[in-house]
Coordinates of C-alpha atoms in Angstrom, one line a residue:
Chain A
M886 CA 5.3 183.1 27.7
D887 CA 5.8 182.8 24.0
E888 CA 3.6 180.4 22.4
N889 CA 6.4 179.1 20.4
F890 CA 8.5 178.6 23.4
I891 CA 5.9 176.5 25.1
F892 CA 5.6 174.3 22.1
I893 CA 9.4 173.7 22.0
W894 CA 9.3 173.1 25.8
H895 CA 6.7 170.5 25.5
V896 CA 8.6 168.8 22.7
L897 CA 11.7 168.8 24.7
V898 CA 10.0 167.3 27.9
S899 CA 8.4 164.5 25.6
G900 CA 11.7 163.9 24.3
V901 CA 13.3 163.5 27.7
V902 CA 10.5 161.1 28.8
T903 CA 11.1 159.0 25.6
G904 CA 14.8 159.4 26.6
C905 CA 14.1 157.8 30.1
F906 CA 12.6 154.8 28.3
Y907 CA 15.6 154.4 26.0
A908 CA 18.0 155.0 29.0
L909 CA 16.3 152.3 31.0
I910 CA 16.0 149.7 28.3
G911 CA 19.6 150.6 26.9
M912 CA 21.0 150.1 30.2
S913 CA 19.5 146.9 30.7
M914 CA 20.9 145.8 27.3
V915 CA 24.3 147.1 28.2
L916 CA 24.1 145.1 31.6
I917 CA 23.7 141.9 29.6
Y918 CA 26.1 142.8 27.0
K919 CA 28.8 143.5 29.7
T920 CA 28.4 140.5 31.5
S921 CA 27.8 137.9 28.8
K922 CA 28.7 139.5 25.4
V923 CA 25.2 138.9 24.3
I924 CA 23.1 141.4 22.4
N925 CA 19.7 140.6 23.9
L926 CA 16.9 141.0 21.2
C927 CA 14.1 140.0 23.6
Q928 CA 14.6 143.0 25.8
G929 CA 11.4 144.6 24.2
E930 CA 9.3 141.8 25.0
L931 CA 10.4 141.8 28.6
T932 CA 9.6 145.5 28.7
M933 CA 6.1 144.6 27.3
L934 CA 5.7 141.7 29.7
G935 CA 6.5 144.0 32.7
G936 CA 3.9 146.5 31.7
Y937 CA 1.3 144.0 31.1
V938 CA 2.0 142.0 34.6
C939 CA 1.7 145.3 36.4
F940 CA -1.6 146.2 34.5
S941 CA -3.0 142.8 35.4
I942 CA -2.1 143.0 39.0
I943 CA -3.7 146.4 39.3
S944 CA -6.9 145.5 37.4
F945 CA -7.6 142.3 39.1
T946 CA -6.6 143.2 42.9
G947 CA -7.1 146.9 42.8
I948 CA -4.1 147.3 45.2
H949 CA -2.1 150.7 45.2
F950 CA 0.1 151.3 42.3
L951 CA 3.3 151.3 44.3
I952 CA 2.7 147.8 45.6
A953 CA 1.9 146.5 42.2
F954 CA 5.0 148.2 41.0
S955 CA 7.3 146.4 43.4
I956 CA 5.5 143.1 42.9
T957 CA 5.9 143.4 39.1
L958 CA 9.6 144.1 39.5
F959 CA 10.0 141.2 41.6
A960 CA 8.0 138.9 39.4
V961 CA 10.0 140.1 36.4
F962 CA 13.3 139.5 38.2
L963 CA 12.3 135.9 38.4
I964 CA 11.2 135.8 34.8
G965 CA 14.7 137.2 33.9
I966 CA 16.3 134.5 35.9
L967 CA 14.1 131.9 34.3
V968 CA 15.0 133.1 30.9
E969 CA 18.7 132.9 31.7
R970 CA 18.4 129.6 33.3
T971 CA 16.3 127.8 30.6
I972 CA 17.8 129.3 27.3
L973 CA 20.9 131.0 27.8
R974 CA 22.5 128.6 30.3
P975 CA 22.7 125.6 27.8
L976 CA 24.4 128.0 25.3
L977 CA 27.0 129.3 27.6
G978 CA 30.3 129.5 25.6
E979 CA 28.5 129.0 22.2
S980 CA 29.1 131.2 19.2
P981 CA 27.6 134.9 19.4
I982 CA 25.3 134.0 16.4
A983 CA 23.7 131.1 18.3
I984 CA 23.1 133.3 21.3
L985 CA 21.8 136.2 19.4
M986 CA 19.4 133.7 17.6
V987 CA 18.2 132.2 20.8
T988 CA 17.2 135.7 22.1
I989 CA 15.3 136.2 18.9
G990 CA 13.6 132.9 19.5
M991 CA 12.7 133.8 23.1
A992 CA 11.4 137.2 21.8
N993 CA 8.9 135.2 19.6
I994 CA 7.9 133.0 22.6
L995 CA 7.4 135.9 24.9
G996 CA 5.6 137.9 22.3
G997 CA 3.3 135.1 21.7
V998 CA 2.5 134.4 25.2
V999 CA 1.8 138.0 25.9
G1000 CA -0.4 138.3 22.9
L1001 CA -2.1 134.9 23.9
I1002 CA -2.9 136.2 27.3
W1003 CA -3.6 139.8 26.8
G1004 CA -4.7 140.1 23.3
A1005 CA -4.0 142.7 20.6
D1006 CA -6.1 145.6 21.8
S1007 CA -4.6 148.5 23.8
K1008 CA -4.6 148.6 27.6
A1009 CA -4.9 151.6 29.4
F1010 CA -3.7 151.9 33.1
P1011 CA -6.0 153.5 35.6
L1012 CA -4.9 157.0 36.0
I1013 CA -3.4 157.7 39.4
L1014 CA -1.9 161.2 38.7
S1015 CA -2.6 163.9 36.1
P1016 CA -0.8 163.4 33.0
S1017 CA 1.7 166.4 33.6
S1018 CA 2.7 165.0 37.0
I1019 CA 3.1 161.6 35.6
V1020 CA 5.7 162.9 33.3
L1021 CA 7.6 164.5 36.0
V1022 CA 7.2 161.3 38.2
I1023 CA 8.7 159.2 35.4
I1024 CA 11.6 161.4 34.8
V1025 CA 12.5 161.5 38.5
V1026 CA 11.9 157.8 39.2
S1027 CA 14.0 156.7 36.0
V1028 CA 16.9 159.2 36.6
S1029 CA 17.1 158.0 40.4
L1030 CA 16.8 154.4 39.0
V1031 CA 19.6 155.0 36.6
L1032 CA 21.8 156.7 39.4
I1033 CA 20.9 153.8 41.9
F1034 CA 22.1 151.3 39.3
L1035 CA 25.2 153.3 38.3
G1036 CA 26.1 153.4 42.1
F1037 CA 25.5 149.7 42.3
F1038 CA 28.0 148.8 39.8
K1039 CA 30.5 151.1 41.1
F1040 CA 30.3 150.1 44.8
S1041 CA 28.4 146.9 45.6
I1042 CA 30.2 143.6 45.7
I1043 CA 27.7 142.2 43.2
G1044 CA 28.2 145.2 40.9
I1045 CA 31.9 144.8 41.2
S1046 CA 31.9 141.1 40.4
M1047 CA 29.7 141.9 37.3
R1048 CA 32.2 144.3 36.1
S1049 CA 35.0 141.7 36.8
V1050 CA 33.1 138.9 34.8
A1051 CA 32.7 141.5 32.0
S1052 CA 36.4 142.3 31.9
D1053 CA 37.8 138.8 32.3
Q1054 CA 35.7 135.5 32.9
Q1055 CA 38.9 133.4 33.7
A1056 CA 40.4 135.8 36.1
S1057 CA 37.3 136.5 37.9
L1058 CA 36.6 132.7 38.2
A1059 CA 40.1 132.3 39.6
L1060 CA 39.3 135.0 42.2
G1061 CA 36.2 133.1 43.4
V1062 CA 33.5 135.0 41.5
S1063 CA 30.6 132.7 40.5
I1064 CA 30.1 133.4 36.8
K1065 CA 26.8 131.4 36.7
K1066 CA 25.5 133.4 39.7
T1067 CA 26.6 136.8 38.3
L1068 CA 24.9 136.2 35.0
I1069 CA 21.8 135.2 36.6
I1070 CA 21.6 138.4 38.7
A1071 CA 22.6 140.5 35.5
W1072 CA 19.7 138.9 33.6
G1073 CA 17.2 139.4 36.4
L1074 CA 18.3 143.0 37.1
S1075 CA 18.2 143.8 33.4
A1076 CA 14.6 142.4 33.2
V1077 CA 13.7 144.6 36.3
L1078 CA 15.0 147.7 34.5
S1079 CA 13.2 147.3 31.2
A1080 CA 10.0 146.3 33.1
A1081 CA 10.1 149.6 34.9
A1082 CA 10.3 151.2 31.4
G1083 CA 7.4 149.2 30.4
I1084 CA 5.2 150.0 33.4
F1085 CA 6.1 153.9 32.8
M1086 CA 5.0 153.5 29.1
G1087 CA 1.8 152.0 30.2
N1088 CA 1.1 154.8 32.6
L1089 CA 2.0 157.4 30.0
S1090 CA 0.3 156.3 26.9
G1091 CA -1.3 152.7 27.5
L1092 CA 0.2 149.4 26.3
N1093 CA 0.0 147.5 23.2
L1094 CA 2.0 144.9 21.3
S1095 CA 3.9 147.5 19.4
V1096 CA 5.8 148.3 22.7
K1097 CA 8.3 145.5 21.8
I1098 CA 9.9 147.6 19.0
Y1099 CA 11.5 149.5 21.8
G1100 CA 13.7 146.6 22.3
L1101 CA 15.1 147.0 18.9
K1102 CA 15.1 150.7 18.9
A1103 CA 17.1 150.7 22.1
L1104 CA 20.1 149.4 20.2
A1105 CA 20.5 152.8 19.0
P1106 CA 21.4 154.4 22.4
M1107 CA 23.5 151.2 23.2
I1108 CA 25.7 151.8 20.0
L1109 CA 25.6 155.5 20.4
G1110 CA 27.0 155.3 23.9
G1111 CA 29.3 152.5 23.3
L1112 CA 28.2 148.8 23.6
D1113 CA 29.7 148.3 26.9
S1114 CA 29.4 151.6 28.6
V1115 CA 26.4 151.8 31.2
A1116 CA 26.7 155.6 31.4
G1117 CA 27.0 155.9 27.6
A1118 CA 23.8 153.9 27.3
V1119 CA 22.1 156.3 29.5
L1120 CA 23.4 159.4 27.7
G1121 CA 22.8 157.8 24.4
G1122 CA 19.2 157.0 25.4
F1123 CA 18.5 160.7 26.3
I1124 CA 20.1 161.8 23.0
V1125 CA 18.1 159.4 20.9
G1126 CA 14.9 160.2 22.8
V1127 CA 15.1 163.9 22.2
T1128 CA 16.3 163.4 18.7
E1129 CA 13.3 161.0 17.9
V1130 CA 10.7 163.5 19.3
L1131 CA 12.3 166.4 17.6
G1132 CA 12.5 164.6 14.2
D1133 CA 8.9 163.3 14.6
T1134 CA 7.7 166.8 15.2
Y1135 CA 9.6 168.6 12.5
I1136 CA 10.5 166.2 9.8
S1137 CA 7.4 163.8 9.7
D1138 CA 5.3 166.5 7.9
I1139 CA 7.9 167.1 5.2
I1140 CA 8.2 163.3 4.5
G1141 CA 4.4 162.6 4.9
G1142 CA 4.7 159.6 7.2
S1143 CA 5.6 159.0 10.8
I1144 CA 9.3 158.5 11.0
S1145 CA 9.5 158.1 14.9
D1146 CA 10.2 154.3 14.4
S1147 CA 13.0 154.8 12.0
I1148 CA 15.1 157.6 13.4
A1149 CA 16.7 155.3 16.0
F1150 CA 17.8 153.1 13.2
F1151 CA 19.0 156.0 11.2
I1152 CA 21.2 156.9 14.2
I1153 CA 22.7 153.3 14.3
I1154 CA 23.9 153.8 10.8
V1155 CA 25.3 157.2 11.3
V1156 CA 27.2 156.1 14.5
L1157 CA 28.5 153.0 12.7
I1158 CA 30.0 155.3 9.9
I1159 CA 31.4 158.0 12.1
K1160 CA 32.4 156.4 15.4
P1161 CA 31.7 152.7 15.5
Y1162 CA 32.6 152.1 19.1
G1163 CA 30.4 154.9 20.2
I1164 CA 31.0 157.8 22.7
F1165 CA 32.4 155.9 25.6
G1166 CA 32.8 152.3 24.3
T1167 CA 36.2 150.7 24.6
E1168 CA 37.9 150.0 21.2
E1169 CA 38.7 146.4 21.0
I1170 CA 42.3 145.7 20.5
E1171 CA 43.2 142.0 20.0
R1172 CA 46.4 140.5 21.2
I1173 CA 47.6 137.5 19.0
Chain B
M870 CA 38.9 88.5 -4.6
A871 CA 37.1 90.1 -1.9
E872 CA 35.9 93.6 -2.4
F873 CA 36.8 96.1 0.3
C874 CA 33.8 97.6 2.1
G875 CA 33.3 101.4 1.7
H876 CA 34.2 103.9 -1.1
K877 CA 37.8 104.3 -2.1
K878 CA 39.1 107.5 -3.4
S879 CA 42.3 107.2 -5.5
T880 CA 42.5 110.5 -7.4
Y881 CA 42.2 114.1 -6.3
Q882 CA 39.3 114.6 -8.7
E883 CA 37.4 111.9 -6.9
D884 CA 38.3 113.5 -3.5
Q885 CA 37.1 116.9 -4.7
A886 CA 33.9 115.7 -6.5
I887 CA 30.7 117.5 -5.6
F888 CA 28.8 114.3 -5.2
P889 CA 31.4 111.8 -4.3
T890 CA 29.5 108.6 -4.2
R891 CA 27.3 107.0 -6.8
F892 CA 24.5 106.6 -4.3
R893 CA 24.4 110.3 -3.8
R894 CA 24.3 110.9 -7.6
N895 CA 21.6 108.5 -8.1
L896 CA 19.6 110.0 -5.2
L897 CA 20.0 113.4 -6.8
I898 CA 18.9 112.3 -10.3
A899 CA 16.0 110.5 -8.7
F900 CA 15.0 113.8 -6.7
L901 CA 15.5 115.9 -10.0
C902 CA 13.3 113.5 -12.0
F903 CA 10.7 113.8 -9.3
T904 CA 10.9 117.7 -9.3
I905 CA 10.8 117.7 -13.2
F906 CA 7.6 115.5 -13.3
F907 CA 6.0 117.3 -10.2
P908 CA 3.8 119.6 -12.2
F909 CA 2.2 116.7 -14.1
L910 CA 0.9 115.3 -10.9
G911 CA -1.5 118.3 -10.9
F912 CA -1.4 119.6 -7.4
G913 CA -2.6 123.2 -7.7
Y914 CA -1.9 124.5 -4.2
L915 CA 1.1 122.3 -3.7
Q916 CA 2.8 123.6 -6.8
Y917 CA 2.2 127.2 -5.5
L918 CA 4.1 126.1 -2.4
A919 CA 6.7 124.4 -4.4
I920 CA 7.5 127.8 -6.2
I921 CA 7.5 129.6 -3.0
I922 CA 9.9 127.0 -1.4
G923 CA 12.1 127.3 -4.5
I924 CA 12.5 131.0 -4.1
T925 CA 13.0 130.7 -0.4
I926 CA 15.8 128.2 -1.1
I927 CA 17.6 130.8 -3.3
A928 CA 17.3 133.5 -0.4
A929 CA 18.2 131.0 2.2
L930 CA 21.3 130.0 0.4
G931 CA 22.4 133.6 0.2
I932 CA 22.0 134.0 4.0
N933 CA 23.7 130.7 4.7
I934 CA 26.7 132.0 2.8
L935 CA 26.9 134.9 5.1
T936 CA 25.8 133.4 8.4
G937 CA 26.6 129.8 8.0
F938 CA 29.9 130.0 6.0
T939 CA 31.4 133.3 6.9
G940 CA 30.0 133.6 10.5
L941 CA 28.2 137.0 10.1
I942 CA 24.7 137.5 11.0
S943 CA 22.2 139.5 8.9
L944 CA 18.9 140.7 10.2
G945 CA 18.1 142.5 7.1
H946 CA 18.1 139.7 4.4
A947 CA 14.3 140.3 3.7
A948 CA 15.0 144.0 2.9
F949 CA 17.4 142.9 0.3
V950 CA 15.0 140.5 -1.2
G951 CA 12.7 143.4 -1.3
V952 CA 15.1 145.6 -3.0
G953 CA 15.6 142.9 -5.6
A954 CA 11.8 142.6 -6.2
Y955 CA 11.3 146.3 -6.5
S956 CA 14.3 147.0 -8.7
S957 CA 13.6 144.0 -11.0
A958 CA 10.0 145.3 -11.3
L959 CA 10.9 148.9 -11.9
L960 CA 13.7 147.9 -14.5
V961 CA 11.2 145.9 -16.5
S962 CA 8.3 148.1 -16.3
K963 CA 9.8 151.6 -16.3
L964 CA 13.1 151.1 -18.2
G965 CA 12.0 148.4 -20.5
F966 CA 14.7 145.9 -19.5
P967 CA 14.1 142.3 -20.6
F968 CA 13.6 139.9 -17.7
W969 CA 16.7 137.8 -18.4
L970 CA 18.7 140.9 -17.8
A971 CA 16.7 142.5 -15.0
L972 CA 17.1 139.3 -12.9
P973 CA 20.8 139.6 -12.5
V974 CA 20.9 143.4 -12.4
A975 CA 18.3 143.2 -9.5
G976 CA 20.9 141.1 -7.7
V977 CA 23.5 143.5 -8.4
I978 CA 21.4 146.5 -7.1
A979 CA 20.6 144.5 -3.9
S980 CA 24.4 143.7 -3.3
I981 CA 25.3 147.4 -3.9
I982 CA 22.5 148.5 -1.4
G983 CA 23.8 145.8 1.0
I984 CA 27.3 147.0 0.7
I985 CA 26.3 150.5 1.4
F986 CA 24.8 149.3 4.7
G987 CA 27.4 146.8 5.5
L988 CA 30.5 148.7 4.7
P989 CA 30.7 150.7 8.0
S990 CA 30.0 147.8 10.2
L991 CA 32.2 145.3 8.4
R992 CA 35.3 147.5 9.4
V993 CA 34.9 146.4 13.2
K994 CA 34.6 142.9 14.6
G995 CA 31.7 141.7 16.6
L996 CA 28.0 141.7 16.1
Y997 CA 28.0 145.1 14.5
L998 CA 26.7 143.8 11.1
A999 CA 23.6 142.3 12.8
M1000 CA 22.7 145.8 14.0
A1001 CA 23.6 147.6 10.8
T1002 CA 21.5 145.1 8.9
L1003 CA 18.6 145.5 11.4
A1004 CA 18.8 149.1 10.7
A1005 CA 19.0 148.5 6.9
Q1006 CA 15.8 146.3 7.3
V1007 CA 13.9 149.0 9.0
L1008 CA 15.0 151.8 7.0
L1009 CA 14.7 150.1 3.5
N1010 CA 11.2 148.9 4.6
F1011 CA 10.4 152.5 5.7
L1012 CA 11.3 153.8 2.1
M1013 CA 9.3 151.0 0.6
F1014 CA 6.3 152.2 2.6
N1015 CA 6.8 156.1 2.1
W1016 CA 8.5 156.4 -1.3
K1017 CA 5.0 156.2 -2.9
S1018 CA 6.1 157.7 -6.4
L1019 CA 8.5 154.8 -6.8
T1020 CA 7.0 151.8 -5.0
G1021 CA 3.4 152.6 -4.7
G1022 CA 3.5 152.3 -0.9
V1023 CA 1.1 150.2 0.8
D1024 CA -1.2 149.8 -2.3
G1025 CA 1.5 147.8 -3.8
Y1026 CA 3.3 147.8 -7.1
V1027 CA 2.2 145.7 -10.1
V1028 CA 4.9 143.7 -11.5
P1029 CA 4.8 142.8 -15.2
T1030 CA 4.8 139.2 -16.2
A1031 CA 8.3 137.7 -16.7
R1032 CA 9.2 136.7 -20.3
I1033 CA 12.2 135.6 -21.9
G1034 CA 12.1 135.7 -25.7
P1035 CA 8.9 134.2 -26.9
I1036 CA 8.3 132.3 -23.7
V1037 CA 5.8 134.1 -21.4
F1038 CA 5.9 132.8 -17.7
D1039 CA 2.3 133.4 -17.0
T1040 CA 1.2 130.0 -15.6
D1041 CA 2.4 128.2 -12.5
N1042 CA 3.8 125.3 -14.6
K1043 CA 6.0 127.6 -16.6
Y1044 CA 7.1 129.5 -13.7
Y1045 CA 7.7 126.3 -11.8
Y1046 CA 10.4 125.4 -14.2
L1047 CA 11.9 128.8 -14.3
V1048 CA 12.4 128.7 -10.5
L1049 CA 13.5 125.0 -10.7
A1050 CA 16.2 126.1 -13.1
M1051 CA 17.3 129.0 -10.9
V1052 CA 17.5 126.9 -7.8
L1053 CA 19.6 124.6 -9.4
I1054 CA 22.0 127.2 -10.7
A1055 CA 21.9 128.9 -7.3
A1056 CA 22.6 125.6 -5.4
L1057 CA 25.5 124.4 -7.7
S1058 CA 27.2 127.7 -7.8
A1059 CA 27.0 127.9 -4.1
K1060 CA 28.3 124.4 -3.8
Q1061 CA 31.2 125.5 -6.3
L1062 CA 31.9 128.7 -4.4
F1063 CA 33.1 126.6 -1.3
R1064 CA 35.5 124.5 -3.3
S1065 CA 37.0 127.7 -4.5
K1066 CA 39.7 130.0 -3.0
N1067 CA 37.1 132.6 -2.0
G1068 CA 34.7 130.3 -0.4
R1069 CA 37.4 128.6 1.6
A1070 CA 38.5 132.2 2.8
Y1071 CA 35.0 132.7 4.1
I1072 CA 35.1 129.4 6.0
A1073 CA 38.6 130.3 7.4
I1074 CA 37.1 133.6 8.6
R1075 CA 34.2 132.0 10.3
D1076 CA 36.5 129.3 12.2
R1077 CA 39.0 131.8 13.5
D1078 CA 39.3 135.3 12.1
I1079 CA 42.6 136.1 13.7
A1080 CA 44.2 132.8 12.2
A1081 CA 42.7 133.7 8.8
E1082 CA 44.2 137.2 8.9
V1083 CA 47.7 135.9 9.9
I1084 CA 47.8 133.4 6.9
G1085 CA 47.0 136.3 4.5
I1086 CA 43.2 136.4 4.1
S1087 CA 42.1 140.1 4.0
L1088 CA 39.2 140.0 6.5
F1089 CA 37.5 143.2 5.1
K1090 CA 37.7 142.1 1.7
Y1091 CA 36.3 138.6 2.0
K1092 CA 33.7 139.7 4.5
L1093 CA 32.5 142.4 2.3
Q1094 CA 32.6 140.0 -0.7
S1095 CA 30.7 137.3 1.2
F1096 CA 28.0 140.1 2.2
A1097 CA 27.8 141.1 -1.4
V1098 CA 27.3 137.5 -2.8
S1099 CA 24.6 136.9 -0.1
S1100 CA 22.8 140.1 -1.0
F1101 CA 23.0 139.1 -4.7
Y1102 CA 21.2 135.8 -4.0
A1103 CA 18.6 137.9 -2.0
G1104 CA 18.0 140.2 -4.9
V1105 CA 17.7 137.4 -7.5
A1106 CA 15.2 135.6 -5.0
G1107 CA 13.4 138.9 -4.7
S1108 CA 13.1 139.4 -8.5
L1109 CA 11.8 135.9 -9.0
L1110 CA 9.3 136.4 -6.1
G1111 CA 8.0 140.0 -7.5
H1112 CA 7.4 138.6 -10.9
Y1113 CA 5.6 135.5 -9.5
L1114 CA 3.5 137.4 -6.9
S1115 CA 2.7 139.9 -9.6
V1116 CA 1.8 142.5 -6.8
I1117 CA 4.3 143.4 -4.3
T1118 CA 3.8 145.4 -1.0
P1119 CA 6.2 146.5 1.6
E1120 CA 4.5 144.0 3.9
N1121 CA 6.1 141.2 2.0
F1122 CA 9.5 142.2 3.2
T1123 CA 9.4 142.7 6.9
L1124 CA 11.7 141.9 9.8
T1125 CA 9.6 138.8 10.4
L1126 CA 10.8 137.4 7.1
S1127 CA 14.3 138.3 7.8
I1128 CA 14.0 136.3 11.0
N1129 CA 12.5 133.5 9.1
Y1130 CA 15.4 133.3 6.8
L1131 CA 17.8 133.1 9.8
A1132 CA 15.6 130.4 11.3
I1133 CA 15.8 128.4 8.0
V1134 CA 19.6 128.4 8.3
I1135 CA 19.5 127.6 12.0
I1136 CA 16.9 124.7 11.6
G1137 CA 18.2 123.4 8.2
G1138 CA 21.9 123.4 9.3
M1139 CA 24.4 126.2 9.4
G1140 CA 27.2 125.9 6.8
T1141 CA 25.6 123.3 4.5
I1142 CA 23.9 123.8 1.2
L1143 CA 21.6 120.9 1.9
G1144 CA 20.5 122.6 5.1
S1145 CA 19.3 125.6 3.4
I1146 CA 17.1 123.4 1.1
I1147 CA 15.7 121.3 3.9
G1148 CA 15.2 124.3 6.1
S1149 CA 13.3 126.1 3.4
F1150 CA 10.8 123.0 3.1
F1151 CA 10.4 123.0 7.0
I1152 CA 9.8 126.6 7.4
I1153 CA 7.4 127.0 4.5
L1154 CA 5.5 123.7 5.0
L1155 CA 5.3 124.0 8.9
P1156 CA 2.6 126.7 8.9
E1157 CA 0.7 124.8 6.2
F1158 CA 0.5 121.7 8.5
L1159 CA -0.5 123.8 11.5
N1160 CA -3.2 125.5 9.4
I1161 CA -4.5 121.9 8.6
I1162 CA -4.3 120.8 12.3
I1163 CA -6.1 123.9 13.4
R1164 CA -8.7 123.8 10.8
H1165 CA -9.6 120.2 12.1
L1166 CA -9.4 121.2 15.8
G1167 CA -11.1 124.6 15.3
D1168 CA -14.6 123.1 15.1
I1169 CA -14.0 121.6 18.7
F1170 CA -12.1 124.5 20.2
P1171 CA -13.2 127.7 18.6
Y1172 CA -10.8 129.7 20.9
L1173 CA -7.8 127.9 19.1
A1174 CA -8.5 129.5 15.8
L1175 CA -8.6 132.9 17.2
S1176 CA -5.3 132.6 18.9
M1177 CA -3.6 130.7 16.1
F1178 CA -1.4 133.7 15.1
Y1179 CA 0.1 133.8 18.7
M1180 CA 0.3 129.9 19.0
K1181 CA 2.3 129.9 15.7
M1182 CA 4.6 132.6 17.0
I1183 CA 5.2 130.6 20.3
L1184 CA 5.9 127.5 18.3
F1185 CA 8.2 129.2 15.9
G1186 CA 10.1 130.5 18.9
L1187 CA 10.2 127.1 20.7
I1188 CA 11.5 125.5 17.5
I1189 CA 14.3 128.0 17.1
V1190 CA 15.2 127.8 20.7
G1191 CA 14.8 123.8 20.8
F1192 CA 17.1 123.5 17.7
L1193 CA 19.8 125.8 19.0
I1194 CA 19.9 124.0 22.4
F1195 CA 19.4 120.3 21.3
E1196 CA 20.3 120.2 17.6
P1197 CA 22.6 123.0 16.9
K1198 CA 23.6 121.6 13.6
G1199 CA 20.2 121.3 12.3
L1200 CA 18.2 119.0 10.3
A1201 CA 21.1 118.3 7.7
E1202 CA 22.9 116.7 10.7
I1203 CA 20.0 114.6 11.6
Y1204 CA 20.0 113.4 8.1
Q1205 CA 23.6 112.6 8.1
R1206 CA 23.0 110.6 11.2
I1207 CA 20.1 108.6 9.8
K1208 CA 22.3 107.9 6.7
K1209 CA 25.2 106.8 9.0
Y1210 CA 22.9 104.5 10.8
F1211 CA 21.5 102.7 7.8
K1212 CA 25.0 102.5 6.1
L1213 CA 26.0 100.0 8.7
W1214 CA 22.5 98.7 9.3
P1215 CA 21.7 95.9 10.6
Y1216 CA 25.2 95.6 12.2
A1217 CA 26.3 98.2 14.6
Y1218 CA 29.9 97.9 13.5

């Protein structure tokens, strides 16, 4: 094969992998936004926490990766519930500013705790597969996770109640949907999704404290897909991931600095100028 | 004849006065006297802190106008402070502007950059401005790091000393009075803003935007205006900060600082001028207290000093979360409560 072609192929695959991370984190943020109209700015910290918890379980007990993976997802589910229960519940019904700020506060707490426990130096996961097959596994697992969750929203009772809470809290309350329970499950599941992304990141390139910036960068797929569209966040995630890697490969040399952390934010601005409600987002029409 | 208890207002002038009671006026005069004589007490480091607090107050007033009074959230205030700092430095050193002109022009440049980023998101409702300003924060910071011919990148940019006519603000003492004057102007004009039509329009938008639109307030115009005013304050604060620090680097204006400014507004009290002032004192002095505590405990627990950075982070987060949950109106409200308690003290009624 042509060398140039192989290079482009590598770039694209790496873009798709980054896209998987974005899709998972973006989806978890949309999940929270849909149910509680909160933009969660501590998602990056939850991602990071998931990766570190899995790393610790593996390195302390030495059990198989898959078992550690499932234990981590369960633990992070509980952490997500804890976050909702302790800091979000008292602010139920408060202004969006207060809730956005409380997630920033939570981001600080979680980031500090992670730094306190695991320190600033990078942590590498023990290799279980060769790097190229890890990439394949990550893509397959992420895509199937995304599909499972899409089906979950579409068909399961909990998923349907989540969507009903998202569209009208009062009506769903009248129909016997417990909003508090739905919110708790949404936060738990969202933590699970982003923790999965964190674990994959750890397997691919090791963990450090800068992973948390993905929580902010994932706003780009969220806005691109439309704030309240799960499928949009997934599509947006892959678009942003590929764009980021392509941009990093071809533009960084021209500018003379790594732009991989800025492209996502550039996309946010462009989307807000061209199509503020994103690809699939519902345009808000207010009735007076 | 028996005097009635309490403060009677018989004219509209009295009702609309900025400082309605004599006690508050006297308290303000006493505080001003203290601030004027403060440099003579000869606290070296405390005076440095006082200058930083003053500059922070100006920036915090700006973000309070946006977040506390208009109900919009900005995660990019530090970037606009940075734009102010760099543009003032460049205007003075490259274009030969006098400092007194560069200061407001830096504010104007910051608000123009702010408008460029805020314009698209202010057309739509919701938390879009938060995300647009977050993007602005990252992108502007990226530019500061990488546009090396203009900003000097990580090495920093040397800012010339501020001078107005024959006065050169080269010592802390002189700069202290400059900042004090600017803080007074900034606080009084913010106070005045909310007695005017425009300021009231901001408050109406915050309280219920649909109702505000129905009574004829153009949401887009006033939101944009509020954002521009807020960025102007940021730019002025940045200019003052740049000329004081004399070397500015992009690290001075990161997302952390933006979050700090938001925390000031939350902790001080959203939608009060007093809140921005108290909050600035709190946020600047808190790490200093922590440093003192940790320095004393550090000998006993050496691990503590190593993990201080993370401890500060956790504490900072806990304070934000705690204030939002338990004291959502901030320190200004606590001050009001104490005042109310002592007004009737020692009788409960």
